């Protein structure tokens, strides 16, 4: 084989390997239309129904640009965001239907190929579903969340969203299962670790959860400080605004 042919073959293999790597690392798939949907939801820019045009645009863009498990993970993200929007409005039925769809997409992605974000999206959709579904759902599915977070971190040890998912139970679990002091400590460690990869919404989730934890401990000055940090990320978030108002 001539050197020229060898070089061509090497380049083909390199491109194929890079393409496969991009498909596996689905956490990198944060496309512009999704980011617009995500940020509008966290900022409460629109009602849940008002977000639907942004949702439709994000889904259409995902279908045009992604395929196979990467597409399914992207669709799971979109359903999760819409679920959060309906959760903010306490429309539990609509939120639950979105989380169910998001979980199903993530399961289908895992049937094709294992990836950190597919496990993450299962965990996030199930976690939020526990807050809108009957207690029976939480009892049968809630125990899966920690295991899914561990699977994510086994594949990607610096995945901040999975770290948050793993420790959020200490903050938001009902009594007597919560441990606010432990949750606050672990979340601050996540924020202070420069090796941890955090997206904008991860920072918001962490700071608002720390604020909520301090609030539950009646540490009002610390709660106010952390809730204000959360509003620096998403100033329009009504949930955090309501917590500050309670202070």
PDB file of N, CA and C in Angstrom, residues 6 33 39 47 55 69 80 89 113 135 155-156 171-172 180-181 197 204 212 223 237 239:
ATOM      1  N   UNK A   6      -2.285   4.881   2.426  1.00  0.00           N
ATOM      2  CA  UNK A   6      -2.270   4.672   3.870  1.00  0.00           C
ATOM      3  C   UNK A   6      -2.768   5.907   4.605  1.00  0.00           C
ATOM      4  N   UNK A  33     -31.138  26.269  20.114  1.00  0.00           N
ATOM      5  CA  UNK A  33     -32.585  26.329  20.298  1.00  0.00           C
ATOM      6  C   UNK A  33     -33.004  25.736  21.645  1.00  0.00           C
ATOM      7  N   UNK A  39     -33.380  28.492  29.083  1.00  0.00           N
ATOM      8  CA  UNK A  39     -33.218  29.749  29.802  1.00  0.00           C
ATOM      9  C   UNK A  39     -34.545  30.491  29.954  1.00  0.00           C
ATOM     10  N   UNK A  47     -45.338  31.607  30.158  1.00  0.00           N
ATOM     11  CA  UNK A  47     -46.056  30.514  30.792  1.00  0.00           C
ATOM     12  C   UNK A  47     -45.631  29.209  30.120  1.00  0.00           C
ATOM     13  N   UNK A  55     -40.261  25.301  22.364  1.00  0.00           N
ATOM     14  CA  UNK A  55     -40.139  23.838  22.444  1.00  0.00           C
ATOM     15  C   UNK A  55     -40.204  23.235  21.048  1.00  0.00           C
ATOM     16  N   UNK A  69     -29.277   7.705  19.242  1.00  0.00           N
ATOM     17  CA  UNK A  69     -29.365   7.985  20.680  1.00  0.00           C
ATOM     18  C   UNK A  69     -29.144   9.455  21.001  1.00  0.00           C
ATOM     19  N   UNK A  80     -38.066  17.260  29.545  1.00  0.00           N
ATOM     20  CA  UNK A  80     -37.745  17.603  30.922  1.00  0.00           C
ATOM     21  C   UNK A  80     -37.979  19.094  31.184  1.00  0.00           C
ATOM     22  N   UNK A  89     -46.031  25.780  37.511  1.00  0.00           N
ATOM     23  CA  UNK A  89     -47.427  26.210  37.536  1.00  0.00           C
ATOM     24  C   UNK A  89     -48.316  25.245  38.312  1.00  0.00           C
ATOM     25  N   UNK A 113     -27.256   2.788  22.874  1.00  0.00           N
ATOM     26  CA  UNK A 113     -25.866   2.938  23.338  1.00  0.00           C
ATOM     27  C   UNK A 113     -25.873   3.547  24.731  1.00  0.00           C
ATOM     28  N   UNK A 135     -47.659   9.244  45.796  1.00  0.00           N
ATOM     29  CA  UNK A 135     -46.600   8.733  46.669  1.00  0.00           C
ATOM     30  C   UNK A 135     -46.133   7.359  46.215  1.00  0.00           C
ATOM     31  N   UNK A 155     -19.177   6.825  34.272  1.00  0.00           N
ATOM     32  CA  UNK A 155     -18.806   7.112  32.887  1.00  0.00           C
ATOM     33  C   UNK A 155     -18.124   8.466  32.739  1.00  0.00           C
ATOM     34  N   UNK A 156     -18.478   9.414  33.620  1.00  0.00           N
ATOM     35  CA  UNK A 156     -17.956  10.775  33.512  1.00  0.00           C
ATOM     36  C   UNK A 156     -17.891  11.368  34.921  1.00  0.00           C
ATOM     37  N   UNK A 171     -31.350  17.629  50.396  1.00  0.00           N
ATOM     38  CA  UNK A 171     -32.008  18.924  50.542  1.00  0.00           C
ATOM     39  C   UNK A 171     -33.520  18.799  50.452  1.00  0.00           C
ATOM     40  N   UNK A 172     -33.998  18.061  49.469  1.00  0.00           N
ATOM     41  CA  UNK A 172     -35.425  18.084  49.142  1.00  0.00           C
ATOM     42  C   UNK A 172     -36.229  16.884  49.640  1.00  0.00           C
ATOM     43  N   UNK A 180     -30.180  18.446  55.593  1.00  0.00           N
ATOM     44  CA  UNK A 180     -29.869  19.735  54.981  1.00  0.00           C
ATOM     45  C   UNK A 180     -28.406  20.122  55.161  1.00  0.00           C
ATOM     46  N   UNK A 181     -27.854  19.873  56.331  1.00  0.00           N
ATOM     47  CA  UNK A 181     -26.463  20.245  56.595  1.00  0.00           C
ATOM     48  C   UNK A 181     -25.514  19.510  55.648  1.00  0.00           C
ATOM     49  N   UNK A 197     -17.649  19.963  35.733  1.00  0.00           N
ATOM     50  CA  UNK A 197     -18.250  20.669  34.598  1.00  0.00           C
ATOM     51  C   UNK A 197     -19.686  21.052  34.943  1.00  0.00           C
ATOM     52  N   UNK A 204     -27.485  27.341  38.841  1.00  0.00           N
ATOM     53  CA  UNK A 204     -28.747  27.806  39.424  1.00  0.00           C
ATOM     54  C   UNK A 204     -29.316  26.765  40.371  1.00  0.00           C
ATOM     55  N   UNK A 212     -32.278  27.083  49.783  1.00  0.00           N
ATOM     56  CA  UNK A 212     -33.445  26.407  50.350  1.00  0.00           C
ATOM     57  C   UNK A 212     -33.049  25.613  51.601  1.00  0.00           C
ATOM     58  N   UNK A 223     -29.374  31.893  53.811  1.00  0.00           N
ATOM     59  CA  UNK A 223     -30.386  31.572  52.808  1.00  0.00           C
ATOM     60  C   UNK A 223     -30.527  32.727  51.817  1.00  0.00           C
ATOM     61  N   UNK A 237     -36.602  34.067  37.910  1.00  0.00           N
ATOM     62  CA  UNK A 237     -37.160  32.827  38.446  1.00  0.00           C
ATOM     63  C   UNK A 237     -38.115  33.092  39.609  1.00  0.00           C
ATOM     64  N   UNK A 239     -39.825  30.972  41.495  1.00  0.00           N
ATOM     65  CA  UNK A 239     -39.684  30.096  42.661  1.00  0.00           C
ATOM     66  C   UNK A 239     -38.718  30.705  43.665  1.00  0.00           C
TER      67      UNK A 239
END
